[in-house]
């Protein structure tokens, strides 16, 4: 069976720094030609670990890759200790990414926690196409906030919500969207499943969602991340991680 081994690349760490309590930013140099759409991910080989670590692509340019990741286990803890100059074996350009053609003129970008990561590359490219995206980011507390200044640096209007009310709108992203009566043509979202479900249930407009799931191979061979959709079972790593709102089944 054919695999995506041709996407296996070597990247060199340029910088690796903490942005928030548990969130880090890693900048790498390498061949980014396999990345074609915002919302794709990479799978990083960690020394001493059997399984790679799937990480959403935050943004990229020719020869440059930007990743955001939360330290949540041994693998990402090891990543946080990596120094500039270290070389990493990475499977690049995995997943389907967001459909930018559906955006309309006023797309809404919604991120929760580390789910904000893929929104930067998406927002930047939408702006380059002359669209006027609006971003809503949700976090537990003000100490968790990332991405806001990055988006604003690209001219993206950005609203923040925090569950404890320590910054921005008190509550969840749905409170900020519905309470602010925000107008949009289409929405893109990435974050924890409860947030994604709430968006599907409370927002009437069309959209698509990037799902976070445990993965092994990252390209559809192991079948460990299969999701039941309205058109049948699909592997999140290959058919996704982005799915149209109307394809998802919420039990």
Coordinates of N, CA and C in Angstrom, one line a residue:
X1 N 0.8 -1.2 0.0 CA 0.0 0.0 0.0 C 0.9 1.2 0.0
X2 N 0.5 2.2 -0.9 CA 1.3 3.4 -1.0 C 1.1 4.3 0.2
X3 N 2.2 4.9 0.8 CA 2.1 5.8 1.9 C 2.5 7.2 1.4
X4 N 2.5 8.1 2.3 CA 2.9 9.5 2.0 C 4.4 9.7 2.4
X5 N 5.2 8.7 2.3 CA 6.6 8.9 2.7 C 7.3 10.0 2.0
X6 N 6.8 10.3 0.8 CA 7.5 11.4 0.0 C 7.3 12.8 0.7
X7 N 6.4 12.8 1.7 CA 6.3 14.1 2.4 C 7.2 14.2 3.7
X8 N 8.0 13.2 3.9 CA 8.9 13.2 5.0 C 10.1 14.1 4.7
X9 N 10.2 15.1 5.6 CA 11.2 16.2 5.4 C 12.0 16.4 6.7
X10 N 13.1 17.1 6.5 CA 13.9 17.5 7.7 C 13.8 19.0 7.9
X11 N 13.5 19.4 9.0 CA 13.4 20.9 9.4 C 14.3 21.2 10.5
X12 N 14.8 22.4 10.5 CA 15.8 22.9 11.5 C 15.1 23.9 12.4
X13 N 15.1 23.8 13.7 CA 14.5 24.7 14.6 C 15.3 26.1 14.6
X14 N 14.5 27.1 14.3 CA 15.1 28.5 14.4 C 14.9 29.1 15.8
X15 N 13.7 28.9 16.3 CA 13.4 29.4 17.7 C 12.3 28.6 18.3
X16 N 12.3 28.6 19.6 CA 11.3 27.8 20.3 C 11.1 28.5 21.7
X17 N 9.9 29.2 21.8 CA 9.7 30.0 23.0 C 8.3 29.9 23.6
X18 N 8.2 30.1 24.9 CA 6.9 30.1 25.5 C 6.1 31.4 25.2
X19 N 4.8 31.2 24.9 CA 3.9 32.4 24.6 C 3.0 32.6 25.8
X20 N 2.5 31.5 26.4 CA 1.6 31.6 27.5 C 1.9 30.5 28.5
X21 N 1.0 30.3 29.4 CA 1.2 29.3 30.5 C 1.7 28.0 30.0
X22 N 0.9 27.4 29.0 CA 1.3 26.1 28.5 C 1.5 26.1 27.0
X23 N 1.5 27.3 26.3 CA 1.6 27.4 24.9 C 2.9 27.9 24.4
X24 N 3.5 27.2 23.4 CA 4.8 27.5 22.9 C 4.7 27.8 21.4
X25 N 5.7 28.5 20.9 CA 5.8 28.9 19.5 C 7.1 28.3 19.0
X26 N 7.0 27.5 17.9 CA 8.3 27.0 17.3 C 8.3 27.4 15.9
X27 N 9.5 28.0 15.5 CA 9.7 28.4 14.1 C 10.8 27.5 13.5
X28 N 10.5 27.0 12.3 CA 11.5 26.0 11.7 C 11.8 26.5 10.3
X29 N 12.9 26.0 9.8 CA 13.3 26.2 8.4 C 13.3 24.8 7.7
X30 N 12.8 24.8 6.5 CA 12.8 23.6 5.7 C 11.9 23.7 4.5
X31 N 11.7 22.6 3.8 CA 10.9 22.6 2.6 C 9.4 22.6 2.9
X32 N 8.7 23.7 2.7 CA 7.3 23.8 3.0 C 6.4 23.6 1.7
X33 N 7.0 23.0 0.7 CA 6.2 23.0 -0.6 C 5.0 22.0 -0.5
X34 N 5.0 21.1 0.4 CA 3.8 20.2 0.5 C 2.6 20.9 1.2
X35 N 2.8 22.1 1.8 CA 1.7 22.8 2.4 C 1.0 23.6 1.4
X36 N -0.3 23.4 1.2 CA -1.0 24.0 0.1 C -2.3 24.8 0.6
X37 N -2.8 24.5 1.8 CA -4.0 25.1 2.3 C -3.9 25.3 3.8
X38 N -4.4 26.4 4.3 CA -4.5 26.6 5.8 C -5.4 25.5 6.4
X39 N -5.0 25.1 7.6 CA -5.7 24.0 8.2 C -5.1 22.6 8.1
X40 N -4.0 22.5 7.3 CA -3.3 21.3 7.3 C -2.4 21.1 8.6
X41 N -1.8 19.9 8.7 CA -1.0 19.7 9.9 C 0.3 18.9 9.5
X42 N 1.2 18.9 10.5 CA 2.4 18.1 10.3 C 2.5 17.1 11.4
X43 N 3.3 16.1 11.2 CA 3.5 15.0 12.2 C 4.9 14.9 12.5
X44 N 5.3 15.2 13.8 CA 6.7 15.3 14.2 C 7.2 14.1 14.9
X45 N 8.3 13.6 14.5 CA 9.0 12.5 15.1 C 9.7 13.0 16.4
X46 N 9.4 12.3 17.5 CA 10.1 12.7 18.8 C 11.0 11.5 19.2
X47 N 12.3 11.8 19.4 CA 13.2 10.7 19.8 C 12.7 10.0 21.1
X48 N 12.7 8.7 21.0 CA 12.3 7.8 22.1 C 10.8 7.6 22.2
X49 N 10.0 8.2 21.3 CA 8.6 8.0 21.2 C 8.2 7.2 20.0
X50 N 7.3 6.2 20.2 CA 6.9 5.4 19.0 C 6.0 6.2 18.1
X51 N 5.1 6.9 18.6 CA 4.2 7.7 17.7 C 4.6 9.1 17.6
X52 N 4.4 9.7 16.4 CA 4.7 11.1 16.1 C 3.7 12.0 16.8
X53 N 3.9 13.3 16.8 CA 3.0 14.2 17.4 C 2.4 15.1 16.3
X54 N 1.1 15.0 16.1 CA 0.4 15.8 15.1 C 0.2 17.3 15.6
X55 N 0.7 18.2 14.9 CA 0.6 19.6 15.3 C 0.0 20.5 14.1
X56 N -1.0 21.3 14.4 CA -1.6 22.1 13.3 C -0.5 23.1 12.8
X57 N -0.6 23.4 11.6 CA 0.3 24.5 11.0 C -0.3 25.8 11.3
X58 N 0.4 26.6 12.0 CA -0.1 28.0 12.3 C 0.0 28.9 11.1
X59 N 1.2 28.9 10.4 CA 1.4 29.7 9.2 C 2.7 29.1 8.6
X60 N 2.9 29.5 7.3 CA 4.1 29.1 6.6 C 4.3 30.1 5.4
X61 N 5.6 30.1 5.0 CA 6.0 30.8 3.8 C 7.1 29.9 3.2
X62 N 7.7 30.3 2.1 CA 8.7 29.5 1.5 C 9.9 29.3 2.4
X63 N 10.1 28.1 2.8 CA 11.2 27.7 3.6 C 11.1 28.0 5.1
X64 N 9.9 28.4 5.5 CA 9.6 28.8 6.9 C 8.3 28.2 7.4
X65 N 8.3 27.6 8.6 CA 7.2 27.0 9.2 C 7.0 27.5 10.6
X66 N 5.7 27.9 10.9 CA 5.4 28.4 12.3 C 4.4 27.4 12.9
X67 N 4.7 26.9 14.1 CA 3.8 26.0 14.8 C 3.5 26.6 16.2
X68 N 2.3 26.4 16.7 CA 2.0 26.7 18.1 C 1.6 25.3 18.7
X69 N 2.0 25.1 19.9 CA 1.6 23.8 20.6 C 1.5 24.0 22.1
X70 N 0.6 23.2 22.6 CA 0.4 23.2 24.1 C 1.2 22.0 24.7
X71 N 1.9 22.3 25.8 CA 2.6 21.2 26.5 C 1.5 20.4 27.3
X72 N 1.2 19.2 26.9 CA 0.1 18.4 27.5 C 0.6 17.0 27.9
X73 N 1.8 16.6 27.5 CA 2.2 15.3 27.8 C 3.7 15.2 27.6
X74 N 4.3 14.0 27.6 CA 5.7 13.8 27.5 C 6.3 14.3 26.2
X75 N 5.5 14.0 25.1 CA 6.1 14.4 23.8 C 6.2 15.9 23.6
X76 N 5.1 16.6 23.9 CA 5.2 18.1 23.8 C 6.1 18.7 24.9
X77 N 6.2 18.0 26.0 CA 7.2 18.5 27.0 C 8.6 18.4 26.4
X78 N 8.9 17.3 25.7 CA 10.2 17.2 25.1 C 10.4 18.2 24.0
X79 N 9.3 18.5 23.3 CA 9.4 19.6 22.2 C 9.8 20.9 22.9
X80 N 9.2 21.2 24.0 CA 9.5 22.5 24.7 C 10.9 22.7 25.1
X81 N 11.6 21.6 25.2 CA 13.1 21.6 25.6 C 14.0 21.7 24.4
X82 N 13.5 21.6 23.2 CA 14.3 21.6 22.1 C 15.0 22.9 21.8
X83 N 16.2 22.9 21.4 CA 17.0 24.1 21.2 C 17.1 24.5 19.7
X84 N 17.3 25.8 19.4 CA 17.6 26.2 18.0 C 18.7 25.4 17.5
X85 N 18.6 25.0 16.2 CA 19.6 24.3 15.5 C 19.3 22.8 15.4
X86 N 18.4 22.3 16.3 CA 18.1 20.9 16.3 C 17.3 20.6 15.0
X87 N 17.5 19.4 14.5 CA 16.8 19.0 13.2 C 15.7 18.0 13.6
X88 N 14.6 18.2 13.0 CA 13.4 17.3 13.2 C 13.0 16.6 12.0
X89 N 12.6 15.3 12.1 CA 12.0 14.6 11.0 C 10.5 14.8 11.1
X90 N 9.9 15.4 10.0 CA 8.5 15.8 10.0 C 7.8 15.3 8.7
X91 N 6.6 14.7 8.9 CA 5.7 14.5 7.8 C 4.9 15.8 7.6
X92 N 5.0 16.3 6.4 CA 4.5 17.7 6.1 C 3.3 17.6 5.1
X93 N 2.4 18.6 5.2 CA 1.3 18.8 4.3 C 0.2 17.8 4.5
X94 N 0.0 17.3 5.7 CA -1.1 16.3 5.9 C -2.4 17.0 6.1
X95 N -3.5 16.2 5.8 CA -4.8 16.7 6.0 C -5.3 17.6 4.8
X96 N -6.6 17.9 4.8 CA -7.2 18.6 3.7 C -7.2 20.1 3.8
X97 N -7.3 20.7 5.0 CA -7.3 22.1 5.1 C -8.6 22.7 4.9
X98 N -8.7 24.1 5.1 CA -9.9 24.8 4.9 C -10.2 25.1 3.5
X99 N -11.5 25.2 3.1 CA -11.9 25.6 1.8 C -12.1 27.1 1.8
X100 N -11.1 27.8 1.3 CA -11.2 29.3 1.3 C -12.2 29.8 0.2
X101 N -12.5 29.0 -0.8 CA -13.4 29.5 -1.8 C -14.8 29.8 -1.2
X102 N -15.2 29.2 -0.1 CA -16.5 29.3 0.5 C -16.6 30.5 1.4
X103 N -15.6 31.3 1.6 CA -15.5 32.2 2.7 C -16.5 33.4 2.6
X104 N -16.9 33.8 1.4 CA -17.7 35.0 1.3 C -16.8 36.2 1.6
X105 N -17.4 37.4 1.6 CA -16.6 38.6 1.8 C -16.3 38.8 3.3
X106 N -17.1 38.3 4.2 CA -16.9 38.6 5.7 C -16.9 37.2 6.4
X107 N -15.8 36.5 6.3 CA -15.7 35.2 7.1 C -15.4 35.4 8.5
X108 N -16.0 34.5 9.4 CA -15.8 34.5 10.8 C -14.8 33.4 11.2
X109 N -13.7 33.7 11.9 CA -12.8 32.7 12.3 C -12.9 32.5 13.8
X110 N -13.1 31.3 14.2 CA -13.4 31.0 15.6 C -12.4 30.0 16.1
X111 N -11.7 30.3 17.2 CA -10.7 29.4 17.8 C -10.9 29.3 19.3
X112 N -10.7 28.1 19.8 CA -10.7 27.9 21.3 C -9.4 27.3 21.7
X113 N -8.8 27.9 22.7 CA -7.5 27.3 23.2 C -6.5 27.2 22.1
X114 N -5.8 26.1 22.1 CA -4.7 25.9 21.1 C -5.4 25.8 19.7
X115 N -6.7 25.6 19.6 CA -7.4 25.6 18.3 C -7.3 26.9 17.6
X116 N -6.8 28.0 18.2 CA -6.6 29.2 17.5 C -5.4 29.1 16.5
X117 N -4.6 28.1 16.6 CA -3.3 28.0 15.8 C -3.5 28.1 14.3
X118 N -4.4 27.3 13.7 CA -4.5 27.4 12.2 C -5.1 28.6 11.7
X119 N -5.7 29.5 12.5 CA -6.4 30.7 12.1 C -5.5 31.7 11.5
X120 N -4.2 31.8 11.9 CA -3.3 32.8 11.5 C -3.1 32.7 10.0
X121 N -2.7 31.5 9.5 CA -2.4 31.3 8.1 C -3.7 31.5 7.3
X122 N -4.8 31.1 7.8 CA -6.1 31.3 7.1 C -6.4 32.8 7.0
X123 N -6.3 33.5 8.1 CA -6.6 34.9 8.1 C -5.7 35.7 7.2
X124 N -4.5 35.4 7.2 CA -3.5 36.1 6.3 C -3.8 35.9 4.9
X125 N -4.2 34.7 4.5 CA -4.5 34.5 3.1 C -5.8 35.0 2.6
X126 N -6.8 35.0 3.6 CA -8.1 35.6 3.2 C -7.9 37.2 3.0
X127 N -7.1 37.8 3.8 CA -6.8 39.2 3.7 C -6.1 39.5 2.3
X128 N -5.2 38.6 1.9 CA -4.5 38.8 0.7 C -5.5 38.7 -0.5
X129 N -6.6 38.0 -0.3 CA -7.6 37.9 -1.4 C -8.7 39.0 -1.3
X130 N -8.4 40.0 -0.4 CA -9.3 41.1 -0.3 C -10.5 40.9 0.6
X131 N -10.6 39.8 1.3 CA -11.7 39.5 2.2 C -11.5 40.3 3.6
X132 N -12.5 40.4 4.4 CA -12.5 41.1 5.6 C -12.8 40.2 6.8
X133 N -11.9 39.3 7.2 CA -12.2 38.3 8.2 C -12.3 39.0 9.6
X134 N -13.1 38.4 10.4 CA -13.3 38.8 11.8 C -13.0 37.5 12.7
X135 N -12.2 37.7 13.7 CA -11.8 36.6 14.6 C -12.4 36.7 16.0
X136 N -12.8 35.5 16.5 CA -13.3 35.4 17.9 C -12.5 34.3 18.5
X137 N -11.7 34.6 19.6 CA -10.9 33.6 20.2 C -11.4 33.4 21.7
X138 N -11.4 32.1 22.1 CA -11.9 31.8 23.4 C -10.8 31.1 24.2
X139 N -10.7 31.5 25.5 CA -9.7 31.0 26.4 C -10.4 30.8 27.8
X140 N -9.7 30.1 28.7 CA -10.2 30.0 30.1 C -9.9 31.2 30.9
X141 N -8.7 31.8 30.8 CA -8.3 33.0 31.5 C -7.4 33.9 30.6
X142 N -7.2 35.1 31.1 CA -6.3 36.0 30.4 C -4.9 35.5 30.2
X143 N -4.5 34.6 31.2 CA -3.1 34.1 31.1 C -2.9 33.1 29.9
X144 N -4.0 32.6 29.4 CA -4.0 31.6 28.3 C -4.0 32.2 26.9
X145 N -4.2 33.5 26.8 CA -4.4 34.2 25.5 C -3.2 34.2 24.7
X146 N -3.3 33.7 23.4 CA -2.3 33.8 22.4 C -3.0 34.1 21.1
X147 N -2.3 34.5 20.1 CA -2.7 34.8 18.7 C -3.4 36.2 18.5
X148 N -3.9 36.8 19.5 CA -4.6 38.1 19.4 C -3.7 39.1 18.7
X149 N -2.6 39.3 19.2 CA -1.7 40.4 18.7 C -1.2 40.0 17.3
X150 N -1.0 38.7 17.0 CA -0.6 38.2 15.7 C -1.6 38.6 14.7
X151 N -2.9 38.3 15.0 CA -4.0 38.5 14.0 C -4.1 40.0 13.8
X152 N -4.1 40.8 14.9 CA -4.2 42.2 14.8 C -3.1 42.9 14.0
X153 N -1.9 42.3 14.0 CA -0.8 42.8 13.2 C -1.1 42.7 11.7
X154 N -2.0 41.7 11.4 CA -2.3 41.6 10.0 C -3.6 42.3 9.6
X155 N -4.1 43.2 10.5 CA -5.3 44.0 10.3 C -6.6 43.2 10.5
X156 N -6.5 42.1 11.3 CA -7.7 41.4 11.6 C -8.4 41.8 12.8
X157 N -9.7 42.3 12.8 CA -10.4 42.6 14.0 C -10.6 41.4 14.8
X158 N -10.2 41.4 16.1 CA -10.2 40.2 16.9 C -10.9 40.5 18.2
X159 N -11.8 39.6 18.6 CA -12.5 39.7 19.8 C -12.1 38.5 20.7
X160 N -11.9 38.7 22.0 CA -11.5 37.6 22.9 C -12.6 37.4 23.9
X161 N -12.8 36.1 24.2 CA -13.7 35.8 25.4 C -12.9 34.9 26.3
X162 N -13.2 35.1 27.6 CA -12.5 34.2 28.6 C -13.6 33.7 29.6
X163 N -13.5 32.4 29.9 CA -14.5 31.8 30.8 C -14.7 32.5 32.1
X164 N -13.6 33.0 32.7 CA -13.6 33.7 34.0 C -13.8 35.2 33.9
X165 N -13.9 35.7 32.7 CA -14.1 37.1 32.5 C -12.9 38.0 32.8
X166 N -11.7 37.4 32.9 CA -10.5 38.2 33.2 C -10.1 39.1 32.0
X167 N -10.6 38.8 30.8 CA -10.3 39.7 29.7 C -11.4 39.5 28.6
X168 N -11.8 40.6 28.0 CA -12.7 40.5 26.9 C -14.1 40.1 27.4
X169 N -14.9 39.5 26.5 CA -16.2 39.0 26.9 C -16.2 37.9 27.9
X170 N -17.0 38.0 28.9 CA -17.1 36.9 29.9 C -17.9 35.8 29.3
X171 N -17.4 34.6 29.3 CA -18.1 33.4 28.8 C -17.4 32.7 27.7
X172 N -18.1 32.2 26.7 CA -17.6 31.4 25.6 C -17.6 32.1 24.3
X173 N -17.0 31.5 23.3 CA -17.0 32.2 22.0 C -18.4 32.4 21.5
X174 N -19.4 31.5 21.8 CA -20.7 31.7 21.3 C -21.4 32.9 22.0
X175 N -21.0 33.2 23.2 CA -21.5 34.4 23.9 C -21.0 35.7 23.2
X176 N -19.7 35.6 22.8 CA -19.2 36.8 22.0 C -19.8 37.0 20.7
X177 N -20.1 35.9 20.0 CA -20.7 35.9 18.7 C -22.1 36.4 18.7
X178 N -22.9 35.7 19.5 CA -24.4 36.0 19.6 C -24.6 37.3 20.4
X179 N -23.9 37.5 21.5 CA -24.1 38.7 22.2 C -23.7 39.9 21.5
X180 N -22.7 39.8 20.6 CA -22.2 40.9 19.8 C -23.0 41.1 18.5
X181 N -23.9 40.1 18.2 CA -24.7 40.2 17.0 C -23.8 40.3 15.8
X182 N -22.8 39.5 15.7 CA -21.8 39.6 14.7 C -22.3 39.1 13.3
X183 N -22.1 39.9 12.3 CA -22.5 39.6 11.0 C -21.4 38.9 10.2
X184 N -21.7 37.8 9.5 CA -20.6 37.1 8.8 C -21.3 36.3 7.7
X185 N -20.5 35.8 6.7 CA -21.0 35.1 5.6 C -20.8 33.6 5.8
X186 N -19.7 33.2 6.5 CA -19.3 31.8 6.6 C -18.4 31.7 7.8
X187 N -18.4 30.6 8.5 CA -17.5 30.5 9.6 C -16.5 29.4 9.5
X188 N -15.3 29.6 10.0 CA -14.3 28.5 10.1 C -13.9 28.4 11.6
X189 N -13.8 27.1 12.1 CA -13.6 27.0 13.6 C -12.7 25.8 13.8
X190 N -11.9 26.0 14.9 CA -11.0 24.9 15.4 C -10.9 25.1 16.9
X191 N -11.1 24.0 17.6 CA -11.0 24.0 19.1 C -11.6 22.7 19.7
X192 N -11.8 22.7 21.0 CA -12.3 21.5 21.7 C -13.7 21.2 21.1
X193 N -14.0 19.9 21.2 CA -15.3 19.4 20.7 C -16.6 20.1 21.3
X194 N -16.6 20.3 22.6 CA -17.8 21.0 23.1 C -18.0 22.4 22.5
X195 N -16.9 23.1 22.2 CA -17.1 24.4 21.5 C -17.6 24.2 20.1
X196 N -17.0 23.2 19.4 CA -17.5 23.0 18.0 C -18.9 22.6 17.9
X197 N -19.3 21.8 18.9 CA -20.7 21.4 18.9 C -21.6 22.5 19.2
X198 N -21.2 23.4 20.1 CA -22.1 24.6 20.4 C -22.2 25.5 19.2
X199 N -21.1 25.6 18.5 CA -21.2 26.5 17.3 C -22.1 25.9 16.3
X200 N -22.1 24.6 16.1 CA -23.0 24.0 15.1 C -24.5 24.1 15.5
X201 N -24.7 24.0 16.8 CA -26.1 24.1 17.3 C -26.6 25.5 17.4
X202 N -25.7 26.5 17.6 CA -26.2 27.9 17.8 C -26.1 28.8 16.6
X203 N -25.2 28.5 15.7 CA -25.0 29.4 14.6 C -25.8 28.8 13.4
X204 N -26.5 29.7 12.8 CA -27.4 29.3 11.6 C -26.6 29.2 10.3
X205 N -25.6 30.0 10.2 CA -24.9 30.1 8.9 C -24.0 28.8 8.6
X206 N -23.6 28.7 7.3 CA -22.8 27.6 6.9 C -21.3 27.8 7.5
X207 N -20.6 26.7 7.6 CA -19.2 26.8 8.0 C -18.5 25.4 8.0
X208 N -17.3 25.4 8.5 CA -16.6 24.1 8.5 C -15.7 24.2 9.8
X209 N -15.4 22.9 10.3 CA -14.7 22.8 11.5 C -13.5 21.9 11.4
X210 N -12.5 22.2 12.1 CA -11.3 21.4 12.2 C -11.3 20.6 13.5
X211 N -11.3 19.3 13.4 CA -11.4 18.4 14.5 C -10.0 18.0 15.1
X212 N -9.9 18.0 16.4 CA -8.7 17.6 17.1 C -8.9 16.1 17.5
X213 N -8.0 15.2 17.1 CA -8.2 13.8 17.4 C -6.8 13.2 17.6
X214 N -6.8 12.1 18.5 CA -5.6 11.4 18.6 C -5.3 10.6 17.2
X215 N -4.0 10.7 16.8 CA -3.7 10.1 15.5 C -2.4 9.3 15.7
X216 N -2.2 8.3 14.8 CA -1.0 7.5 14.9 C -0.2 7.8 13.6
X217 N -0.7 7.3 12.4 CA 0.1 7.5 11.2 C 0.1 8.9 10.7
X218 N -1.2 9.5 10.7 CA -1.3 10.8 10.1 C -1.7 10.9 8.7
X219 N -1.8 9.7 8.0 CA -2.2 9.8 6.6 C -3.1 8.7 6.2
X220 N -3.9 8.1 7.1 CA -5.0 7.2 6.7 C -4.7 5.8 6.6
X221 N -3.6 5.3 7.2 CA -3.3 3.9 7.1 C -3.8 3.1 8.3
X222 N -3.6 3.7 9.5 CA -3.9 2.9 10.7 C -5.3 2.9 11.1
X223 N -6.1 3.8 10.6 CA -7.6 3.9 10.8 C -8.0 4.1 12.3
X224 N -7.1 4.7 13.1 CA -7.4 4.9 14.5 C -8.2 6.1 14.8
X225 N -8.4 7.0 13.8 CA -9.1 8.3 14.0 C -10.3 8.4 13.2
X226 N -11.0 7.3 13.0 CA -12.2 7.2 12.1 C -13.4 7.9 12.8
X227 N -14.1 8.7 12.0 CA -15.2 9.5 12.5 C -16.4 9.1 11.7
X228 N -17.6 8.9 12.3 CA -18.8 8.6 11.6 C -19.4 9.9 11.1
X229 N -19.6 10.1 9.8 CA -20.2 11.3 9.3 C -21.5 10.9 8.6
X230 N -22.2 11.9 8.1 CA -23.4 11.7 7.4 C -23.2 10.9 6.1
X231 N -22.0 11.0 5.5 CA -21.7 10.2 4.3 C -20.9 9.0 4.6
X232 N -20.9 8.6 5.8 CA -20.1 7.3 6.2 C -18.9 7.6 7.0
X233 N -18.2 6.5 7.4 CA -17.0 6.7 8.2 C -15.8 7.3 7.4
X234 N -15.1 8.2 8.1 CA -14.0 8.9 7.4 C -12.9 9.1 8.4
X235 N -11.6 8.9 8.0 CA -10.5 9.2 8.8 C -10.2 10.6 9.0
X236 N -10.1 11.1 10.2 CA -10.0 12.5 10.5 C -8.6 13.0 9.9
X237 N -7.6 12.2 9.9 CA -6.3 12.7 9.5 C -6.2 12.8 8.0
X238 N -7.0 12.1 7.2 CA -6.9 12.2 5.7 C -8.1 12.9 5.1
X239 N -9.4 12.5 5.5 CA -10.6 13.1 4.9 C -10.7 14.5 5.6
X240 N -10.2 14.6 6.8 CA -10.2 15.9 7.6 C -8.8 16.4 7.6
X241 N -8.4 17.2 8.7 CA -9.2 17.3 9.9 C -10.4 18.3 9.8
X242 N -10.5 18.9 8.6 CA -11.6 19.9 8.4 C -12.8 19.2 7.7
X243 N -14.0 19.4 8.3 CA -15.2 18.9 7.8 C -16.3 20.0 7.7
X244 N -17.1 19.9 6.6 CA -18.2 20.9 6.6 C -19.2 20.7 7.8
X245 N -19.7 21.8 8.3 CA -20.7 21.7 9.4 C -21.7 20.7 9.2
X246 N -22.3 20.6 8.0 CA -23.5 19.7 7.7 C -23.1 18.3 7.6
X247 N -21.8 17.9 7.6 CA -21.3 16.5 7.5 C -21.3 15.9 8.9
X248 N -21.2 16.6 9.9 CA -20.9 16.1 11.2 C -22.2 15.6 11.9
X249 N -22.0 14.5 12.7 CA -23.1 13.9 13.5 C -22.7 14.1 15.0
X250 N -23.6 14.8 15.7 CA -23.4 15.1 17.1 C -24.3 14.2 17.9
X251 N -23.7 13.3 18.7 CA -24.5 12.3 19.5 C -24.7 12.9 20.9

